[in-house]
Amino acid sequence: MTSLVPLKLETGNVVIWNNPNPSSTFYCRPIKFQFAKETTDFVKQEQSAMEEEIRNLTISNCGNFEVTHELHMTMIDGKVTTIITDTPSAATCNVCLAKPSEMNNLSLMFSRPVREDVYQYGLSTLHMWIRSMECLLHISYNLDFEMWCARGDNKNLKKFRKDMVQSEFKQQMGLLIDVVKQGFGTTNDGNTARRFFRDYQKTAEITKIDVDLIKHFAVILQVLSSGKAINIDGFRGYCKETAELFVHHYPWYNMPSSVHKMLIHGADICKHFSCLPIGILSEEAGEARNKDFRNTRERHTRKTGRLQNNEDIMHNFLISSDPYISHLKPKYNIFKTSSMFPEAMQLLITEETKEFEEEEEQIEVDQEAPENLPDPLE
């Protein structure tokens, strides 16, 4: 599935329109869908085709106005990013090419040269929730023998602890963790991960993971998904503190590439998209389209042939994502400050923080102004 989500319309510094639901399918316009396996050759072929179409885009004439277009290829997951960046392995960081065995060496990671051209593909913030949750779960499964992977008799210890953790999550929080769904991967999805981190204290009791580390992960993920501008310097320091906490408590577990990318390179990637918050560049709308695809194909299409079936799917997608129809729908406030941790709010640049910073700057200017200056009229 290849989709396009309009995010912002502006002239100069004046914002004319903002997408009120950038992570929703309301404005997720389908370009095309194909029944094909995501092989390396196929992904690169599609990337080249899309880049060629972007280069050939012309200025849109809208009456007395001309509209130019700026597109970012960020609605992709880790697998696609690995392929289009020519990274040798999914376990290798696609920004600095660090291997798993090197990722816990923080002094080396913060000084390692990076490929800045990879920043353009974003962070895949939805999958960051899931990968961070799975990282902490795997640490919990291996706590009895404190090794990165289970071998020999340790496999039985890991299986026993995994069954116990799954049972506790189901009984105490009603969550199905790491349960295989036939044809759909596992039950580890975005909603499960958000609940996992929101109730971090209960999660720490069940997994026996350090509660401060879980909360640090929760704060970082809330900041990345907020859709608001981020205080880059504060966020970089918080990510570094989280990485040091991770290595201090669990030096025996190699940091996964997705977690490494978030903690080590997350601030630089957010800085690269200075014109747009990283949270609105999420792949969540594209992932939600997969669920719509199954429901639409089953309930709202003709079953008289593949051509008619696919035609009805595309028509339904075009209607449900029509900008005018979506504009008429009720607006929902997706940024709920009441549900965020205070630490996360401190890392965001909101209207209140902007006003506070302007007041602080004005106070500094007043303090630096010389006193008892002569009246220019005299």
mmCIF file of C-alpha atoms in Angstrom:
data_model
loop_
_atom_site.group_PDB
_atom_site.id
_atom_site.type_symbol
_atom_site.label_atom_id
_atom_site.label_comp_id
_atom_site.label_asym_id
_atom_site.label_seq_id
_atom_site.Cartn_x
_atom_site.Cartn_y
_atom_site.Cartn_z
ATOM 1 C CA MET A 1 0.000 0.000 0.000
ATOM 2 C CA THR A 2 1.364 3.407 -1.019
ATOM 3 C CA SER A 3 -0.369 6.408 0.545
ATOM 4 C CA LEU A 4 -0.043 10.172 0.864
ATOM 5 C CA VAL A 5 -1.036 12.321 3.863
ATOM 6 C CA PRO A 6 -1.238 16.155 3.486
ATOM 7 C CA LEU A 7 0.109 17.809 6.637
ATOM 8 C CA LYS A 8 0.349 21.569 6.277
ATOM 9 C CA LEU A 9 -0.382 24.443 3.897
ATOM 10 C CA GLU A 10 1.513 27.658 4.551
ATOM 11 C CA THR A 11 2.782 30.801 2.898
ATOM 12 C CA GLY A 12 5.924 32.263 4.402
ATOM 13 C CA ASN A 13 5.461 32.028 8.165
ATOM 14 C CA VAL A 14 1.650 32.062 7.968
ATOM 15 C CA VAL A 15 -0.036 28.663 8.397
ATOM 16 C CA ILE A 16 -3.209 28.461 6.304
ATOM 17 C CA TRP A 17 -4.190 24.895 7.197
ATOM 18 C CA ASN A 18 -2.940 22.140 9.505
ATOM 19 C CA ASN A 19 -4.009 18.498 9.333
ATOM 20 C CA PRO A 20 -5.997 18.023 12.579
ATOM 21 C CA ASN A 21 -5.594 14.207 12.458
ATOM 22 C CA PRO A 22 -2.241 13.405 10.819
ATOM 23 C CA SER A 23 -2.155 9.855 12.232
ATOM 24 C CA SER A 24 -5.712 9.067 11.134
ATOM 25 C CA THR A 25 -7.013 7.604 7.877
ATOM 26 C CA PHE A 26 -9.301 10.660 7.443
ATOM 27 C CA TYR A 27 -6.723 12.323 5.162
ATOM 28 C CA CYS A 28 -4.694 9.239 4.144
ATOM 29 C CA ARG A 29 -5.043 9.341 0.343
ATOM 30 C CA PRO A 30 -4.299 6.074 -1.498
ATOM 31 C CA ILE A 31 -1.858 6.235 -4.400
ATOM 32 C CA LYS A 32 -1.895 2.537 -5.236
ATOM 33 C CA PHE A 33 -1.932 -0.909 -3.703
ATOM 34 C CA GLN A 34 -0.435 -4.106 -5.055
ATOM 35 C CA PHE A 35 -0.542 -7.757 -4.102
ATOM 36 C CA ALA A 36 3.209 -8.331 -3.968
ATOM 37 C CA LYS A 37 5.822 -9.539 -1.500
ATOM 38 C CA GLU A 38 8.104 -6.860 0.003
ATOM 39 C CA THR A 39 11.333 -8.178 -1.443
ATOM 40 C CA THR A 40 14.484 -6.063 -1.715
ATOM 41 C CA ASP A 41 14.157 -5.603 -5.476
ATOM 42 C CA PHE A 42 10.456 -4.743 -5.260
ATOM 43 C CA VAL A 43 10.918 -2.143 -2.483
ATOM 44 C CA LYS A 44 13.776 -0.420 -4.329
ATOM 45 C CA GLN A 45 11.759 -0.427 -7.533
ATOM 46 C CA GLU A 46 8.833 1.264 -5.768
ATOM 47 C CA GLN A 47 11.154 3.766 -4.089
ATOM 48 C CA SER A 48 12.659 4.762 -7.439
ATOM 49 C CA ALA A 49 9.219 5.099 -8.996
ATOM 50 C CA MET A 50 7.957 7.330 -6.176
ATOM 51 C CA GLU A 51 11.074 9.509 -6.204
ATOM 52 C CA GLU A 52 10.704 9.947 -9.966
ATOM 53 C CA GLU A 53 7.078 11.035 -9.528
ATOM 54 C CA ILE A 54 8.084 13.492 -6.797
ATOM 55 C CA ARG A 55 10.778 15.017 -9.027
ATOM 56 C CA ASN A 56 8.238 15.422 -11.833
ATOM 57 C CA LEU A 57 5.701 17.247 -9.670
ATOM 58 C CA THR A 58 4.693 20.611 -11.112
ATOM 59 C CA ILE A 59 3.352 23.724 -9.407
ATOM 60 C CA SER A 60 -0.411 23.580 -8.786
ATOM 61 C CA ASN A 61 -2.324 26.618 -10.035
ATOM 62 C CA CYS A 62 -5.237 27.446 -7.720
ATOM 63 C CA GLY A 63 -6.829 30.607 -9.058
ATOM 64 C CA ASN A 64 -4.553 33.492 -8.088
ATOM 65 C CA PHE A 65 -2.292 31.205 -6.058
ATOM 66 C CA GLU A 66 0.494 28.795 -6.932
ATOM 67 C CA VAL A 67 1.210 25.846 -4.648
ATOM 68 C CA THR A 68 4.548 24.056 -4.507
ATOM 69 C CA HIS A 69 4.913 20.664 -2.871
ATOM 70 C CA GLU A 70 7.419 19.221 -0.406
ATOM 71 C CA LEU A 71 7.128 15.488 0.298
ATOM 72 C CA HIS A 72 8.824 13.354 2.962
ATOM 73 C CA MET A 73 9.051 9.556 2.698
ATOM 74 C CA THR A 74 8.464 8.775 6.372
ATOM 75 C CA MET A 75 5.428 6.447 6.294
ATOM 76 C CA ILE A 76 7.642 3.357 6.248
ATOM 77 C CA ASP A 77 8.621 0.724 8.795
ATOM 78 C CA GLY A 78 12.019 -0.562 9.843
ATOM 79 C CA LYS A 79 12.136 -3.302 7.215
ATOM 80 C CA VAL A 80 11.633 -0.890 4.324
ATOM 81 C CA THR A 81 14.098 1.596 5.822
ATOM 82 C CA THR A 82 16.727 -1.146 6.072
ATOM 83 C CA ILE A 83 16.274 -1.992 2.396
ATOM 84 C CA ILE A 84 16.278 1.515 0.921
ATOM 85 C CA THR A 85 19.289 2.601 3.006
ATOM 86 C CA ASP A 86 21.310 -0.479 1.938
ATOM 87 C CA THR A 87 21.858 -1.536 5.539
ATOM 88 C CA PRO A 88 23.426 -5.020 5.639
ATOM 89 C CA SER A 89 21.156 -6.358 8.410
ATOM 90 C CA ALA A 90 17.969 -5.434 10.273
ATOM 91 C CA ALA A 91 19.940 -5.740 13.529
ATOM 92 C CA THR A 92 22.395 -3.065 12.327
ATOM 93 C CA CYS A 93 21.650 0.625 12.878
ATOM 94 C CA ASN A 94 20.857 2.217 9.501
ATOM 95 C CA VAL A 95 22.181 5.615 10.657
ATOM 96 C CA CYS A 96 25.640 4.762 12.027
ATOM 97 C CA LEU A 97 25.927 1.081 10.930
ATOM 98 C CA ALA A 98 26.669 -0.038 14.495
ATOM 99 C CA LYS A 99 26.326 -3.764 15.201
ATOM 100 C CA PRO A 100 24.380 -5.129 18.206
ATOM 101 C CA SER A 101 27.573 -6.020 20.060
ATOM 102 C CA GLU A 102 28.703 -2.363 19.856
ATOM 103 C CA MET A 103 25.506 -0.591 20.854
ATOM 104 C CA ASN A 104 26.034 -0.725 24.627
ATOM 105 C CA ASN A 105 29.369 1.108 24.244
ATOM 106 C CA LEU A 106 27.826 4.571 24.621
ATOM 107 C CA SER A 107 31.060 6.553 24.438
ATOM 108 C CA LEU A 108 31.715 4.981 21.023
ATOM 109 C CA MET A 109 28.127 5.417 19.830
ATOM 110 C CA PHE A 110 27.914 9.156 20.588
ATOM 111 C CA SER A 111 31.168 9.817 18.705
ATOM 112 C CA ARG A 112 30.550 7.452 15.778
ATOM 113 C CA PRO A 113 30.146 9.030 12.289
ATOM 114 C CA VAL A 114 26.593 8.950 10.940
ATOM 115 C CA ARG A 115 24.861 8.953 7.574
ATOM 116 C CA GLU A 116 22.826 12.162 7.779
ATOM 117 C CA ASP A 117 20.991 11.382 4.531
ATOM 118 C CA VAL A 118 19.131 8.607 6.405
ATOM 119 C CA TYR A 119 17.487 11.212 8.673
ATOM 120 C CA GLN A 120 14.990 11.969 5.884
ATOM 121 C CA TYR A 121 13.187 8.653 6.517
ATOM 122 C CA GLY A 122 12.089 9.630 10.035
ATOM 123 C CA LEU A 123 11.733 7.459 13.127
ATOM 124 C CA SER A 124 8.648 5.238 12.552
ATOM 125 C CA THR A 125 7.195 6.412 15.871
ATOM 126 C CA LEU A 126 4.350 3.849 15.959
ATOM 127 C CA HIS A 127 6.750 0.918 15.664
ATOM 128 C CA MET A 128 9.006 2.539 18.281
ATOM 129 C CA TRP A 129 6.284 1.893 20.879
ATOM 130 C CA ILE A 130 6.110 -1.785 19.947
ATOM 131 C CA ARG A 131 9.881 -2.340 19.637
ATOM 132 C CA SER A 132 10.573 -0.618 22.977
ATOM 133 C CA MET A 133 7.950 -2.779 24.689
ATOM 134 C CA GLU A 134 9.385 -5.955 23.144
ATOM 135 C CA CYS A 135 12.905 -4.946 24.197
ATOM 136 C CA LEU A 136 11.863 -4.646 27.846
ATOM 137 C CA LEU A 137 9.867 -7.884 27.657
ATOM 138 C CA HIS A 138 12.869 -9.828 26.331
ATOM 139 C CA ILE A 139 15.035 -8.432 29.122
ATOM 140 C CA SER A 140 12.418 -9.644 31.584
ATOM 141 C CA TYR A 141 12.353 -13.128 30.010
ATOM 142 C CA ASN A 142 16.158 -13.399 30.387
ATOM 143 C CA LEU A 143 16.499 -12.076 33.929
ATOM 144 C CA ASP A 144 17.032 -15.529 35.451
ATOM 145 C CA PHE A 145 20.259 -16.168 33.520
ATOM 146 C CA GLU A 146 21.225 -12.590 32.438
ATOM 147 C CA MET A 147 22.355 -13.345 28.916
ATOM 148 C CA TRP A 148 21.429 -11.717 25.620
ATOM 149 C CA CYS A 149 20.148 -14.966 24.103
ATOM 150 C CA ALA A 150 19.058 -18.273 25.599
ATOM 151 C CA ARG A 151 21.024 -21.435 24.924
ATOM 152 C CA GLY A 152 20.770 -24.961 26.300
ATOM 153 C CA ASP A 153 18.919 -25.221 29.619
ATOM 154 C CA ASN A 154 18.353 -21.453 29.622
ATOM 155 C CA LYS A 155 15.685 -21.929 26.969
ATOM 156 C CA ASN A 156 13.475 -23.712 29.507
ATOM 157 C CA LEU A 157 14.058 -20.930 32.057
ATOM 158 C CA LYS A 158 13.118 -18.333 29.467
ATOM 159 C CA LYS A 159 9.957 -20.205 28.438
ATOM 160 C CA PHE A 160 8.852 -20.615 32.052
ATOM 161 C CA ARG A 161 9.363 -16.924 32.824
ATOM 162 C CA LYS A 162 7.693 -15.852 29.581
ATOM 163 C CA ASP A 163 4.590 -17.909 30.396
ATOM 164 C CA MET A 164 4.510 -16.403 33.881
ATOM 165 C CA VAL A 165 4.818 -12.812 32.592
ATOM 166 C CA GLN A 166 2.119 -13.395 29.969
ATOM 167 C CA SER A 167 -0.215 -14.833 32.610
ATOM 168 C CA GLU A 168 0.370 -11.886 34.976
ATOM 169 C CA PHE A 169 -0.324 -9.319 32.255
ATOM 170 C CA LYS A 170 -3.556 -11.068 31.306
ATOM 171 C CA GLN A 171 -4.793 -11.388 34.913
ATOM 172 C CA GLN A 172 -3.758 -7.957 36.242
ATOM 173 C CA MET A 173 -4.026 -5.699 33.176
ATOM 174 C CA GLY A 174 -6.106 -7.673 30.683
ATOM 175 C CA LEU A 175 -3.343 -7.557 28.067
ATOM 176 C CA LEU A 176 -2.377 -10.336 25.672
ATOM 177 C CA ILE A 177 1.395 -10.059 25.366
ATOM 178 C CA ASP A 178 3.484 -11.863 22.723
ATOM 179 C CA VAL A 179 0.620 -14.167 21.717
ATOM 180 C CA VAL A 180 0.842 -15.383 18.110
ATOM 181 C CA LYS A 181 -2.185 -14.559 15.913
ATOM 182 C CA GLN A 182 -2.552 -16.831 12.920
ATOM 183 C CA GLY A 183 -1.867 -14.766 9.812
ATOM 184 C CA PHE A 184 -1.447 -11.473 11.720
ATOM 185 C CA GLY A 185 1.885 -11.743 13.549
ATOM 186 C CA THR A 186 1.456 -11.248 17.310
ATOM 187 C CA THR A 187 -0.846 -9.345 19.639
ATOM 188 C CA ASN A 188 1.869 -6.714 20.213
ATOM 189 C CA ASP A 189 0.289 -3.619 18.676
ATOM 190 C CA GLY A 190 0.313 0.111 19.323
ATOM 191 C CA ASN A 191 -2.573 0.109 21.805
ATOM 192 C CA THR A 192 -1.025 -2.701 23.845
ATOM 193 C CA ALA A 193 2.308 -0.866 23.955
ATOM 194 C CA ARG A 194 0.685 2.418 25.052
ATOM 195 C CA ARG A 195 -1.094 0.663 27.911
ATOM 196 C CA PHE A 196 2.134 -1.149 28.804
ATOM 197 C CA PHE A 197 3.972 2.155 29.293
ATOM 198 C CA ARG A 198 1.084 4.192 30.701
ATOM 199 C CA ASP A 199 0.773 1.852 33.719
ATOM 200 C CA TYR A 200 4.547 1.698 34.123
ATOM 201 C CA GLN A 201 4.458 0.906 37.839
ATOM 202 C CA LYS A 202 2.269 -2.172 37.340
ATOM 203 C CA THR A 203 4.428 -3.159 34.355
ATOM 204 C CA ALA A 204 7.561 -2.928 36.528
ATOM 205 C CA GLU A 205 5.983 -5.179 39.172
ATOM 206 C CA ILE A 206 5.151 -7.850 36.600
ATOM 207 C CA THR A 207 8.360 -7.748 34.534
ATOM 208 C CA LYS A 208 10.787 -6.985 37.429
ATOM 209 C CA ILE A 209 12.345 -4.304 35.197
ATOM 210 C CA ASP A 210 13.661 -1.101 36.790
ATOM 211 C CA VAL A 211 10.671 1.251 37.126
ATOM 212 C CA ASP A 212 12.705 4.375 36.283
ATOM 213 C CA LEU A 213 13.850 2.852 32.989
ATOM 214 C CA ILE A 214 10.277 2.011 31.963
ATOM 215 C CA LYS A 215 9.125 5.531 32.823
ATOM 216 C CA HIS A 216 12.012 7.058 30.854
ATOM 217 C CA PHE A 217 10.951 5.030 27.816
ATOM 218 C CA ALA A 218 7.335 6.106 28.316
ATOM 219 C CA VAL A 219 8.296 9.801 28.478
ATOM 220 C CA ILE A 220 10.413 9.608 25.307
ATOM 221 C CA LEU A 221 7.694 7.784 23.366
ATOM 222 C CA GLN A 222 5.039 10.285 24.485
ATOM 223 C CA VAL A 223 7.230 13.175 23.359
ATOM 224 C CA LEU A 224 7.890 11.616 19.940
ATOM 225 C CA SER A 225 4.196 10.847 19.362
ATOM 226 C CA SER A 226 2.792 14.132 20.679
ATOM 227 C CA GLY A 227 2.729 15.958 17.357
ATOM 228 C CA LYS A 228 4.211 19.030 19.050
ATOM 229 C CA ALA A 229 7.557 20.777 18.618
ATOM 230 C CA ILE A 230 10.309 19.288 20.785
ATOM 231 C CA ASN A 231 12.966 20.997 22.865
ATOM 232 C CA ILE A 232 15.868 19.330 21.059
ATOM 233 C CA ASP A 233 18.579 20.018 23.646
ATOM 234 C CA GLY A 234 16.443 18.833 26.556
ATOM 235 C CA PHE A 235 15.282 15.789 24.605
ATOM 236 C CA ARG A 236 18.860 14.843 23.655
ATOM 237 C CA GLY A 237 19.932 14.981 27.295
ATOM 238 C CA TYR A 238 16.953 12.883 28.405
ATOM 239 C CA CYS A 239 17.658 10.237 25.741
ATOM 240 C CA LYS A 240 21.296 10.075 26.809
ATOM 241 C CA GLU A 241 20.249 9.657 30.432
ATOM 242 C CA THR A 242 17.893 6.823 29.418
ATOM 243 C CA ALA A 243 20.633 5.053 27.434
ATOM 244 C CA GLU A 244 22.998 5.286 30.413
ATOM 245 C CA LEU A 245 20.255 3.909 32.677
ATOM 246 C CA PHE A 246 19.693 1.007 30.247
ATOM 247 C CA VAL A 247 23.392 0.084 30.108
ATOM 248 C CA HIS A 248 23.846 0.510 33.885
ATOM 249 C CA HIS A 249 21.039 -1.901 34.835
ATOM 250 C CA TYR A 250 21.270 -4.390 31.937
ATOM 251 C CA PRO A 251 24.786 -4.346 30.440
ATOM 252 C CA TRP A 252 24.406 -8.001 29.432
ATOM 253 C CA TYR A 253 21.545 -7.272 26.999
ATOM 254 C CA ASN A 254 22.566 -5.724 23.670
ATOM 255 C CA MET A 255 20.423 -2.726 22.840
ATOM 256 C CA PRO A 256 18.193 -3.441 19.777
ATOM 257 C CA SER A 257 18.787 -1.308 16.688
ATOM 258 C CA SER A 258 15.362 0.393 16.900
ATOM 259 C CA VAL A 259 15.894 1.395 20.546
ATOM 260 C CA HIS A 260 19.457 2.470 19.742
ATOM 261 C CA LYS A 261 18.197 4.665 16.894
ATOM 262 C CA MET A 262 15.610 6.304 19.161
ATOM 263 C CA LEU A 263 17.968 6.990 22.081
ATOM 264 C CA ILE A 264 21.204 7.834 20.219
ATOM 265 C CA HIS A 265 19.960 9.442 16.990
ATOM 266 C CA GLY A 266 16.394 10.449 17.891
ATOM 267 C CA ALA A 267 17.206 14.079 18.766
ATOM 268 C CA ASP A 268 19.186 14.612 15.539
ATOM 269 C CA ILE A 269 16.385 13.147 13.419
ATOM 270 C CA CYS A 270 13.843 15.426 15.145
ATOM 271 C CA LYS A 271 16.147 18.397 14.486
ATOM 272 C CA HIS A 272 16.332 17.443 10.787
ATOM 273 C CA PHE A 273 12.543 17.944 10.530
ATOM 274 C CA SER A 274 12.621 21.361 12.196
ATOM 275 C CA CYS A 275 9.709 22.610 10.074
ATOM 276 C CA LEU A 276 7.424 19.748 11.206
ATOM 277 C CA PRO A 277 7.102 17.865 14.518
ATOM 278 C CA ILE A 278 8.283 14.273 14.206
ATOM 279 C CA GLY A 279 4.989 13.015 15.686
ATOM 280 C CA ILE A 280 2.902 14.025 12.655
ATOM 281 C CA LEU A 281 5.294 12.187 10.310
ATOM 282 C CA SER A 282 4.231 8.833 11.753
ATOM 283 C CA GLU A 283 3.421 5.757 9.682
ATOM 284 C CA GLU A 284 0.329 5.158 11.837
ATOM 285 C CA ALA A 285 -2.146 6.291 9.154
ATOM 286 C CA GLY A 286 -0.683 3.846 6.640
ATOM 287 C CA GLU A 287 -0.786 0.994 9.151
ATOM 288 C CA ALA A 288 -4.408 1.793 10.029
ATOM 289 C CA ARG A 289 -5.234 1.529 6.323
ATOM 290 C CA ASN A 290 -4.355 -2.177 6.457
ATOM 291 C CA LYS A 291 -7.242 -2.754 8.860
ATOM 292 C CA ASP A 292 -9.550 -0.665 6.665
ATOM 293 C CA PHE A 293 -8.458 -2.717 3.670
ATOM 294 C CA ARG A 294 -9.555 -5.991 5.271
ATOM 295 C CA ASN A 295 -12.882 -4.590 6.505
ATOM 296 C CA THR A 296 -13.713 -2.863 3.217
ATOM 297 C CA ARG A 297 -12.786 -5.862 1.122
ATOM 298 C CA GLU A 298 -14.983 -8.142 3.227
ATOM 299 C CA ARG A 299 -18.072 -5.954 3.691
ATOM 300 C CA HIS A 300 -18.233 -3.192 1.053
ATOM 301 C CA THR A 301 -17.058 -4.652 -2.245
ATOM 302 C CA ARG A 302 -18.476 -6.715 -5.063
ATOM 303 C CA LYS A 303 -17.340 -10.318 -5.090
ATOM 304 C CA THR A 304 -17.927 -10.824 -8.820
ATOM 305 C CA GLY A 305 -14.243 -10.597 -9.750
ATOM 306 C CA ARG A 306 -10.846 -9.331 -8.675
ATOM 307 C CA LEU A 307 -11.100 -6.224 -10.896
ATOM 308 C CA GLN A 308 -14.483 -5.146 -9.466
ATOM 309 C CA ASN A 309 -13.324 -6.000 -5.942
ATOM 310 C CA ASN A 310 -10.199 -3.842 -6.152
ATOM 311 C CA GLU A 311 -12.092 -1.033 -7.862
ATOM 312 C CA ASP A 312 -14.586 -0.860 -4.982
ATOM 313 C CA ILE A 313 -11.755 -0.862 -2.426
ATOM 314 C CA MET A 314 -10.078 2.111 -4.132
ATOM 315 C CA HIS A 315 -13.367 4.019 -4.397
ATOM 316 C CA ASN A 316 -14.073 3.462 -0.699
ATOM 317 C CA PHE A 317 -10.588 4.679 0.218
ATOM 318 C CA LEU A 318 -10.952 7.799 -1.921
ATOM 319 C CA ILE A 319 -14.288 8.623 -0.284
ATOM 320 C CA SER A 320 -13.180 7.992 3.305
ATOM 321 C CA SER A 321 -10.036 10.130 2.859
ATOM 322 C CA ASP A 322 -11.612 12.947 0.836
ATOM 323 C CA PRO A 323 -10.326 16.238 2.339
ATOM 324 C CA TYR A 324 -13.677 18.006 2.105
ATOM 325 C CA ILE A 325 -15.633 15.137 3.684
ATOM 326 C CA SER A 326 -12.986 14.748 6.398
ATOM 327 C CA HIS A 327 -13.158 18.499 7.024
ATOM 328 C CA LEU A 328 -16.868 18.136 7.894
ATOM 329 C CA LYS A 329 -16.250 15.415 10.468
ATOM 330 C CA PRO A 330 -16.072 16.308 14.197
ATOM 331 C CA LYS A 331 -12.615 17.417 15.307
ATOM 332 C CA TYR A 332 -10.914 15.464 18.082
ATOM 333 C CA ASN A 333 -8.132 16.768 20.280
ATOM 334 C CA ILE A 334 -5.485 14.089 19.844
ATOM 335 C CA PHE A 335 -2.990 15.979 22.010
ATOM 336 C CA LYS A 336 -4.277 15.487 25.546
ATOM 337 C CA THR A 337 -1.868 17.078 27.971
ATOM 338 C CA SER A 338 -3.737 15.583 30.932
ATOM 339 C CA SER A 339 -2.618 12.068 29.923
ATOM 340 C CA MET A 340 1.059 12.969 29.543
ATOM 341 C CA PHE A 341 3.741 12.750 32.179
ATOM 342 C CA PRO A 342 5.014 16.094 33.528
ATOM 343 C CA GLU A 343 8.511 15.110 32.382
ATOM 344 C CA ALA A 344 7.192 14.756 28.826
ATOM 345 C CA MET A 345 5.512 18.157 28.942
ATOM 346 C CA GLN A 346 8.798 19.762 29.957
ATOM 347 C CA LEU A 347 10.441 18.431 26.782
ATOM 348 C CA LEU A 348 7.815 19.965 24.477
ATOM 349 C CA ILE A 349 7.539 23.477 23.105
ATOM 350 C CA THR A 350 3.892 24.392 23.689
ATOM 351 C CA GLU A 351 2.187 27.779 23.628
ATOM 352 C CA GLU A 352 2.726 28.102 27.379
ATOM 353 C CA THR A 353 6.455 27.413 27.098
ATOM 354 C CA LYS A 354 6.766 29.857 24.189
ATOM 355 C CA GLU A 355 5.117 32.598 26.251
ATOM 356 C CA PHE A 356 7.354 31.756 29.217
ATOM 357 C CA GLU A 357 10.494 31.910 27.047
ATOM 358 C CA GLU A 358 9.415 35.245 25.551
ATOM 359 C CA GLU A 359 8.842 36.646 29.045
ATOM 360 C CA GLU A 360 12.271 35.387 30.165
ATOM 361 C CA GLU A 361 13.921 37.000 27.121
ATOM 362 C CA GLN A 362 12.122 40.276 27.812
ATOM 363 C CA ILE A 363 13.287 40.220 31.444
ATOM 364 C CA GLU A 364 16.881 39.642 30.305
ATOM 365 C CA VAL A 365 16.637 42.539 27.849
ATOM 366 C CA ASP A 366 15.247 44.844 30.568
ATOM 367 C CA GLN A 367 18.031 43.849 32.942
ATOM 368 C CA GLU A 368 20.711 44.511 30.336
ATOM 369 C CA ALA A 369 19.282 47.909 29.338
ATOM 370 C CA PRO A 370 21.376 50.805 30.751
ATOM 371 C CA GLU A 371 19.699 52.997 33.301
ATOM 372 C CA ASN A 372 19.506 56.809 33.610
ATOM 373 C CA LEU A 373 19.816 57.422 29.873
ATOM 374 C CA PRO A 374 19.241 61.069 28.872
ATOM 375 C CA ASP A 375 15.893 61.921 27.343
ATOM 376 C CA PRO A 376 16.410 62.203 23.554
ATOM 377 C CA LEU A 377 13.895 65.083 23.441
ATOM 378 C CA GLU A 378 16.029 67.104 25.837
#
